[in-house]
mmCIF file of C-alpha atoms in Angstrom:
data_model
loop_
_atom_site.group_PDB
_atom_site.id
_atom_site.type_symbol
_atom_site.label_atom_id
_atom_site.label_comp_id
_atom_site.label_asym_id
_atom_site.label_seq_id
_atom_site.Cartn_x
_atom_site.Cartn_y
_atom_site.Cartn_z
ATOM 1 C CA UNK A 283 54.549 167.377 -304.631
ATOM 2 C CA UNK A 284 57.031 168.276 -307.380
ATOM 3 C CA UNK A 285 56.945 171.938 -306.365
ATOM 4 C CA UNK A 286 57.617 171.021 -302.728
ATOM 5 C CA UNK A 287 60.620 168.926 -303.703
ATOM 6 C CA UNK A 288 61.995 171.719 -305.886
ATOM 7 C CA UNK A 289 61.584 174.254 -303.083
ATOM 8 C CA UNK A 290 63.343 171.950 -300.631
ATOM 9 C CA UNK A 291 66.187 171.380 -303.066
ATOM 10 C CA UNK A 292 66.660 175.092 -303.695
ATOM 11 C CA UNK A 293 66.651 175.716 -299.944
ATOM 12 C CA UNK A 294 69.320 173.075 -299.480
ATOM 13 C CA UNK A 295 71.447 174.695 -302.161
ATOM 14 C CA UNK A 296 71.045 178.076 -300.527
ATOM 15 C CA UNK A 297 72.053 176.682 -297.158
ATOM 16 C CA UNK A 298 74.954 174.723 -298.540
ATOM 17 C CA UNK A 299 76.019 177.147 -301.212
ATOM 18 C CA UNK A 300 77.065 179.739 -298.676
ATOM 19 C CA UNK A 301 79.237 177.147 -296.936
ATOM 20 C CA UNK A 302 82.176 177.412 -299.299
ATOM 21 C CA UNK A 303 85.371 176.783 -297.353
ATOM 22 C CA UNK A 304 89.078 176.695 -297.964
ATOM 23 C CA UNK A 305 90.071 173.109 -297.142
ATOM 24 C CA UNK A 306 92.496 172.918 -294.253
ATOM 25 C CA UNK A 307 95.993 171.655 -294.940
ATOM 26 C CA UNK A 308 96.376 168.028 -293.872
ATOM 27 C CA UNK A 309 100.151 168.573 -293.973
ATOM 28 C CA UNK A 310 99.677 170.632 -290.818
ATOM 29 C CA UNK A 311 97.885 167.788 -289.036
ATOM 30 C CA UNK A 312 100.293 165.759 -286.894
ATOM 31 C CA UNK A 313 97.950 164.564 -284.128
ATOM 32 C CA UNK A 314 94.366 163.376 -284.255
ATOM 33 C CA UNK A 315 91.891 161.340 -282.235
ATOM 34 C CA UNK A 316 88.558 159.602 -282.844
ATOM 35 C CA UNK A 317 85.699 159.714 -280.328
ATOM 36 C CA UNK A 318 82.141 158.581 -281.025
ATOM 37 C CA UNK A 319 80.605 158.793 -277.557
ATOM 38 C CA UNK A 320 78.872 161.584 -275.624
ATOM 39 C CA UNK A 321 81.437 164.208 -274.538
ATOM 40 C CA UNK A 322 81.994 165.779 -271.134
ATOM 41 C CA UNK A 323 83.352 169.282 -270.509
ATOM 42 C CA UNK A 324 86.717 167.750 -269.648
ATOM 43 C CA UNK A 325 86.800 165.784 -272.897
ATOM 44 C CA UNK A 326 85.892 168.838 -274.955
ATOM 45 C CA UNK A 327 88.676 170.791 -273.289
ATOM 46 C CA UNK A 328 91.154 167.970 -273.890
ATOM 47 C CA UNK A 329 90.183 167.796 -277.552
ATOM 48 C CA UNK A 330 91.697 171.233 -278.078
ATOM 49 C CA UNK A 331 95.175 169.712 -277.675
ATOM 50 C CA UNK A 332 94.821 167.802 -280.943
ATOM 51 C CA UNK A 333 95.178 169.104 -284.477
ATOM 52 C CA UNK A 334 92.133 167.094 -285.572
ATOM 53 C CA UNK A 335 89.296 165.167 -283.928
ATOM 54 C CA UNK A 336 86.701 162.934 -285.584
ATOM 55 C CA UNK A 337 83.390 162.826 -283.718
ATOM 56 C CA UNK A 338 79.791 161.642 -283.917
ATOM 57 C CA UNK A 339 78.180 165.102 -284.234
ATOM 58 C CA UNK A 340 74.752 163.923 -283.108
ATOM 59 C CA UNK A 341 75.996 164.239 -279.513
ATOM 60 C CA UNK A 342 77.251 167.840 -279.850
ATOM 61 C CA UNK A 343 75.797 171.332 -279.908
ATOM 62 C CA UNK A 344 77.227 174.079 -282.147
ATOM 63 C CA UNK A 345 78.551 175.748 -278.986
ATOM 64 C CA UNK A 346 80.494 172.627 -278.041
ATOM 65 C CA UNK A 347 81.942 172.440 -281.538
ATOM 66 C CA UNK A 348 83.113 176.049 -281.283
ATOM 67 C CA UNK A 349 84.755 175.252 -277.935
ATOM 68 C CA UNK A 350 86.689 172.402 -279.556
ATOM 69 C CA UNK A 351 87.736 174.619 -282.465
ATOM 70 C CA UNK A 352 88.733 177.556 -280.222
ATOM 71 C CA UNK A 353 92.397 176.515 -280.164
ATOM 72 C CA UNK A 354 92.620 175.700 -283.878
ATOM 73 C CA UNK A 355 91.520 172.068 -283.669
ATOM 74 C CA UNK A 356 89.793 170.865 -286.842
ATOM 75 C CA UNK A 357 86.650 168.747 -286.455
ATOM 76 C CA UNK A 358 85.337 166.094 -288.838
ATOM 77 C CA UNK A 359 81.782 164.807 -288.454
ATOM 78 C CA UNK A 360 80.960 161.113 -288.756
ATOM 79 C CA UNK A 361 78.406 160.145 -291.407
ATOM 80 C CA UNK A 362 77.490 156.456 -291.765
ATOM 81 C CA UNK A 363 77.198 155.923 -295.521
ATOM 82 C CA UNK A 364 76.752 152.214 -296.214
ATOM 83 C CA UNK A 365 75.038 151.112 -293.014
ATOM 84 C CA UNK A 366 71.980 152.199 -291.068
ATOM 85 C CA UNK A 367 72.397 151.768 -287.316
ATOM 86 C CA UNK A 368 69.280 150.520 -285.573
ATOM 87 C CA UNK A 369 69.882 152.917 -282.663
ATOM 88 C CA UNK A 370 69.569 155.887 -285.014
ATOM 89 C CA UNK A 371 65.791 155.798 -285.149
ATOM 90 C CA UNK A 372 65.522 159.297 -286.583
ATOM 91 C CA UNK A 373 67.515 158.321 -289.667
ATOM 92 C CA UNK A 374 65.925 154.891 -290.135
ATOM 93 C CA UNK A 375 62.522 156.512 -289.763
ATOM 94 C CA UNK A 376 63.198 158.454 -292.957
ATOM 95 C CA UNK A 377 64.232 155.397 -294.966
ATOM 96 C CA UNK A 378 62.088 153.505 -297.429
ATOM 97 C CA UNK A 379 62.285 149.807 -298.219
ATOM 98 C CA UNK A 380 64.430 150.421 -301.309
ATOM 99 C CA UNK A 381 66.990 152.402 -299.298
ATOM 100 C CA UNK A 382 68.268 149.116 -297.858
ATOM 101 C CA UNK A 383 70.362 146.697 -299.902
ATOM 102 C CA UNK A 384 68.974 143.224 -300.576
ATOM 103 C CA UNK A 385 70.733 140.093 -301.755
ATOM 104 C CA UNK A 386 68.661 137.024 -302.573
ATOM 105 C CA UNK A 387 65.652 138.923 -301.294
ATOM 106 C CA UNK A 388 67.115 139.531 -297.826
ATOM 107 C CA UNK A 389 68.568 142.588 -296.150
ATOM 108 C CA UNK A 390 72.211 142.256 -295.145
ATOM 109 C CA UNK A 391 72.577 142.601 -291.372
ATOM 110 C CA UNK A 392 75.802 143.201 -289.444
ATOM 111 C CA UNK A 393 75.339 141.693 -285.946
ATOM 112 C CA UNK A 394 78.573 143.229 -284.611
ATOM 113 C CA UNK A 395 77.291 146.753 -285.265
ATOM 114 C CA UNK A 396 73.544 146.076 -285.146
ATOM 115 C CA UNK A 397 73.170 147.723 -288.534
ATOM 116 C CA UNK A 398 71.807 147.047 -292.018
ATOM 117 C CA UNK A 399 73.566 147.524 -295.334
ATOM 118 C CA UNK A 400 72.214 150.490 -297.269
ATOM 119 C CA UNK A 401 71.813 151.032 -301.003
ATOM 120 C CA UNK A 402 73.772 154.115 -302.040
ATOM 121 C CA UNK A 403 72.320 153.799 -305.551
ATOM 122 C CA UNK A 404 68.978 154.925 -304.079
ATOM 123 C CA UNK A 405 68.395 158.583 -304.904
ATOM 124 C CA UNK A 406 66.078 158.830 -301.898
ATOM 125 C CA UNK A 407 68.745 157.504 -299.526
ATOM 126 C CA UNK A 408 71.378 159.863 -300.904
ATOM 127 C CA UNK A 409 69.038 162.767 -300.152
ATOM 128 C CA UNK A 410 68.711 161.508 -296.577
ATOM 129 C CA UNK A 411 72.494 161.502 -296.265
ATOM 130 C CA UNK A 412 72.706 165.011 -297.686
ATOM 131 C CA UNK A 413 70.221 166.184 -295.072
ATOM 132 C CA UNK A 414 72.344 164.522 -292.392
ATOM 133 C CA UNK A 415 75.420 166.366 -293.621
ATOM 134 C CA UNK A 416 73.540 169.656 -293.591
ATOM 135 C CA UNK A 417 72.114 169.081 -290.111
ATOM 136 C CA UNK A 418 75.059 167.485 -288.346
ATOM 137 C CA UNK A 419 78.113 168.919 -290.111
ATOM 138 C CA UNK A 420 77.242 172.169 -291.851
ATOM 139 C CA UNK A 421 74.746 173.623 -289.403
ATOM 140 C CA UNK A 422 77.032 172.794 -286.467
ATOM 141 C CA UNK A 423 80.020 174.444 -288.175
ATOM 142 C CA UNK A 424 82.284 171.411 -288.376
ATOM 143 C CA UNK A 425 85.327 171.575 -290.628
ATOM 144 C CA UNK A 426 84.700 168.485 -292.730
ATOM 145 C CA UNK A 427 82.969 165.163 -293.299
ATOM 146 C CA UNK A 428 84.134 161.679 -292.307
ATOM 147 C CA UNK A 429 82.380 159.097 -294.477
ATOM 148 C CA UNK A 430 82.387 155.823 -292.597
ATOM 149 C CA UNK A 431 81.607 152.281 -293.853
ATOM 150 C CA UNK A 432 82.422 153.135 -297.478
ATOM 151 C CA UNK A 433 84.666 150.070 -297.297
ATOM 152 C CA UNK A 434 81.532 147.913 -297.213
ATOM 153 C CA UNK A 435 81.368 148.328 -300.981
ATOM 154 C CA UNK A 436 84.629 146.400 -301.264
ATOM 155 C CA UNK A 437 83.725 143.900 -298.564
ATOM 156 C CA UNK A 438 80.240 143.034 -299.805
ATOM 157 C CA UNK A 439 80.106 143.735 -303.546
ATOM 158 C CA UNK A 440 83.482 142.947 -305.139
ATOM 159 C CA UNK A 441 82.346 139.445 -306.139
ATOM 160 C CA UNK A 442 79.091 140.779 -307.651
ATOM 161 C CA UNK A 443 80.070 142.944 -310.667
ATOM 162 C CA UNK A 444 76.595 144.319 -311.409
ATOM 163 C CA UNK A 445 75.974 145.278 -307.789
ATOM 164 C CA UNK A 446 79.475 146.739 -307.554
ATOM 165 C CA UNK A 447 78.958 148.973 -310.582
ATOM 166 C CA UNK A 448 75.592 150.113 -309.292
ATOM 167 C CA UNK A 449 76.946 150.968 -305.834
ATOM 168 C CA UNK A 450 80.026 152.742 -307.197
ATOM 169 C CA UNK A 451 77.837 154.836 -309.484
ATOM 170 C CA UNK A 452 75.638 155.711 -306.527
ATOM 171 C CA UNK A 453 78.640 156.646 -304.411
ATOM 172 C CA UNK A 454 80.013 158.855 -307.180
ATOM 173 C CA UNK A 455 76.655 160.640 -307.486
ATOM 174 C CA UNK A 456 76.703 161.182 -303.718
ATOM 175 C CA UNK A 457 80.254 162.559 -303.712
ATOM 176 C CA UNK A 458 79.480 164.864 -306.624
ATOM 177 C CA UNK A 459 76.441 166.182 -304.749
ATOM 178 C CA UNK A 460 78.587 166.920 -301.697
ATOM 179 C CA UNK A 461 81.182 168.727 -303.784
ATOM 180 C CA UNK A 462 78.559 170.758 -305.620
ATOM 181 C CA UNK A 463 76.517 171.648 -302.556
ATOM 182 C CA UNK A 464 79.369 172.181 -300.081
ATOM 183 C CA UNK A 465 82.381 173.315 -302.120
ATOM 184 C CA UNK A 466 85.624 173.287 -300.192
ATOM 185 C CA UNK A 467 84.377 171.127 -297.324
ATOM 186 C CA UNK A 468 86.950 168.338 -296.855
ATOM 187 C CA UNK A 469 85.879 164.698 -297.163
ATOM 188 C CA UNK A 470 87.686 161.738 -295.604
ATOM 189 C CA UNK A 471 86.721 158.197 -296.635
ATOM 190 C CA UNK A 472 87.096 155.274 -294.264
ATOM 191 C CA UNK A 473 88.447 152.121 -295.934
ATOM 192 C CA UNK A 474 87.708 150.680 -299.361
ATOM 193 C CA UNK A 475 90.866 150.958 -301.457
ATOM 194 C CA UNK A 476 89.222 149.315 -304.482
ATOM 195 C CA UNK A 477 86.411 151.846 -304.242
ATOM 196 C CA UNK A 478 88.963 154.622 -303.809
ATOM 197 C CA UNK A 479 90.896 153.579 -306.920
ATOM 198 C CA UNK A 480 87.832 152.943 -309.078
ATOM 199 C CA UNK A 481 85.655 155.888 -308.084
ATOM 200 C CA UNK A 482 86.242 158.122 -305.096
ATOM 201 C CA UNK A 483 89.896 159.262 -305.272
ATOM 202 C CA UNK A 484 89.120 162.405 -307.331
ATOM 203 C CA UNK A 485 86.488 163.496 -304.809
ATOM 204 C CA UNK A 486 87.924 162.815 -301.355
ATOM 205 C CA UNK A 487 90.654 164.699 -299.538
ATOM 206 C CA UNK A 488 91.661 161.922 -297.170
ATOM 207 C CA UNK A 489 91.533 158.164 -296.647
ATOM 208 C CA UNK A 490 91.601 156.262 -293.349
ATOM 209 C CA UNK A 491 93.366 152.930 -292.942
ATOM 210 C CA UNK A 492 92.371 151.170 -289.728
ATOM 211 C CA UNK A 493 94.302 148.178 -288.359
ATOM 212 C CA UNK A 494 97.618 149.685 -289.392
ATOM 213 C CA UNK A 495 99.724 147.416 -287.152
ATOM 214 C CA UNK A 496 103.351 146.948 -288.169
ATOM 215 C CA UNK A 497 103.572 143.147 -288.040
ATOM 216 C CA UNK A 498 100.234 142.670 -289.775
ATOM 217 C CA UNK A 499 101.209 145.049 -292.562
ATOM 218 C CA UNK A 500 104.751 143.828 -293.189
ATOM 219 C CA UNK A 501 103.905 140.108 -293.021
ATOM 220 C CA UNK A 502 100.949 140.265 -295.412
ATOM 221 C CA UNK A 503 101.479 140.559 -299.170
ATOM 222 C CA UNK A 504 98.043 142.148 -299.738
ATOM 223 C CA UNK A 505 98.764 144.841 -297.136
ATOM 224 C CA UNK A 506 102.174 145.573 -298.619
ATOM 225 C CA UNK A 507 100.547 145.846 -302.049
ATOM 226 C CA UNK A 508 97.944 148.177 -300.566
ATOM 227 C CA UNK A 509 100.774 150.265 -299.113
ATOM 228 C CA UNK A 510 102.256 150.696 -302.586
ATOM 229 C CA UNK A 511 98.850 151.498 -304.058
ATOM 230 C CA UNK A 512 98.169 154.109 -301.393
ATOM 231 C CA UNK A 513 101.494 155.772 -302.158
ATOM 232 C CA UNK A 514 100.497 156.002 -305.822
ATOM 233 C CA UNK A 515 97.091 157.511 -304.954
ATOM 234 C CA UNK A 516 98.711 159.897 -302.498
ATOM 235 C CA UNK A 517 101.104 161.083 -305.179
ATOM 236 C CA UNK A 518 98.498 161.291 -307.958
ATOM 237 C CA UNK A 519 95.668 162.985 -306.056
ATOM 238 C CA UNK A 520 97.367 164.534 -303.033
ATOM 239 C CA UNK A 521 95.202 162.348 -300.802
ATOM 240 C CA UNK A 522 95.996 162.533 -297.092
ATOM 241 C CA UNK A 523 96.243 159.092 -295.483
ATOM 242 C CA UNK A 524 95.222 158.697 -291.834
ATOM 243 C CA UNK A 525 96.204 155.434 -290.157
ATOM 244 C CA UNK A 526 95.061 153.796 -286.925
ATOM 245 C CA UNK A 527 96.905 151.091 -284.986
ATOM 246 C CA UNK A 528 95.839 149.139 -281.911
ATOM 247 C CA UNK A 529 99.108 147.235 -281.464
ATOM 248 C CA UNK A 530 102.844 147.973 -281.663
ATOM 249 C CA UNK A 531 102.419 151.712 -281.313
ATOM 250 C CA UNK A 532 105.988 152.897 -281.876
ATOM 251 C CA UNK A 533 106.932 150.818 -284.922
ATOM 252 C CA UNK A 534 103.463 151.162 -286.442
ATOM 253 C CA UNK A 535 103.770 154.930 -286.160
ATOM 254 C CA UNK A 536 107.270 154.830 -287.665
ATOM 255 C CA UNK A 537 105.980 152.830 -290.663
ATOM 256 C CA UNK A 538 103.082 155.222 -291.165
ATOM 257 C CA UNK A 539 105.203 158.343 -290.940
ATOM 258 C CA UNK A 540 107.855 156.848 -293.250
ATOM 259 C CA UNK A 541 105.106 156.726 -295.898
ATOM 260 C CA UNK A 542 103.891 160.240 -295.200
ATOM 261 C CA UNK A 543 100.773 159.060 -293.352
ATOM 262 C CA UNK A 544 99.202 160.701 -290.278
ATOM 263 C CA UNK A 545 99.083 158.149 -287.463
ATOM 264 C CA UNK A 546 96.887 157.591 -284.415
ATOM 265 C CA UNK A 547 97.181 154.770 -281.874
ATOM 266 C CA UNK A 548 94.003 153.545 -280.181
ATOM 267 C CA UNK A 549 94.387 150.363 -278.062
ATOM 268 C CA UNK A 550 90.746 150.237 -276.950
ATOM 269 C CA UNK A 551 87.946 151.700 -279.044
ATOM 270 C CA UNK A 552 86.515 155.004 -280.126
ATOM 271 C CA UNK A 553 83.837 155.202 -277.439
ATOM 272 C CA UNK A 554 86.333 155.931 -274.643
ATOM 273 C CA UNK A 555 88.485 159.014 -274.173
ATOM 274 C CA UNK A 556 91.933 158.367 -272.772
ATOM 275 C CA UNK A 557 93.440 161.399 -271.084
ATOM 276 C CA UNK A 558 97.203 161.638 -271.302
ATOM 277 C CA UNK A 559 99.177 161.360 -268.087
ATOM 278 C CA UNK A 560 99.297 164.610 -266.184
ATOM 279 C CA UNK A 561 95.953 165.841 -267.624
#
């Protein structure tokens, strides 16, 4: 068993080690779009008009990815880090009991997403995620990795210091493994500013801030404080900040761009593709 694991690990390093890339310049990204549903030929063609798209790579073939990238569009692949979706039977089928997070002896379930909180401190689960990155991002020739649900660490563990430390240590081990195995492949983290400040800022190339609506930001002291903190991180680490609004498109975009952020307005959700007028 030990020999098999060693062989698998060496194979992973060989596959990943030849995937060294020069990270693309986020300063050259002015337009981006998120889409998590199954694409059509028309959607794939329309994607080429954007500088960057973030997709659920499970639904794509390498040939479709190349079609998207044919006009210079960069593609980030979605990886669900802190939650296991029940629809993703292939991934859940690999998980052991200890790969889920338990509090008071119970798994934490998110009804809105039909998903369970995972335990990133589990070495076994981190290996599952690394295999997902290899299969869905590296093998399909995507340009980078979008780590979703990292913000769950803030949302669920901030009031539990021991759990927080354990999860942050697990996340750092995961990020180090990505950097070592896939040098140069960009990483964007979704949400979790406390986690970003405490642990992940040195490892990620970008950070996404959803719900970036002008009135909500400017009328909330926590959001204004977060804005200042993001500016500090951006200056210290060169972190690209991607924002998403669903209200007040023009003034939300102005606020984002005034802070050097890359903005995207999505009034519905990421499972629909809205063609621009005249397309």
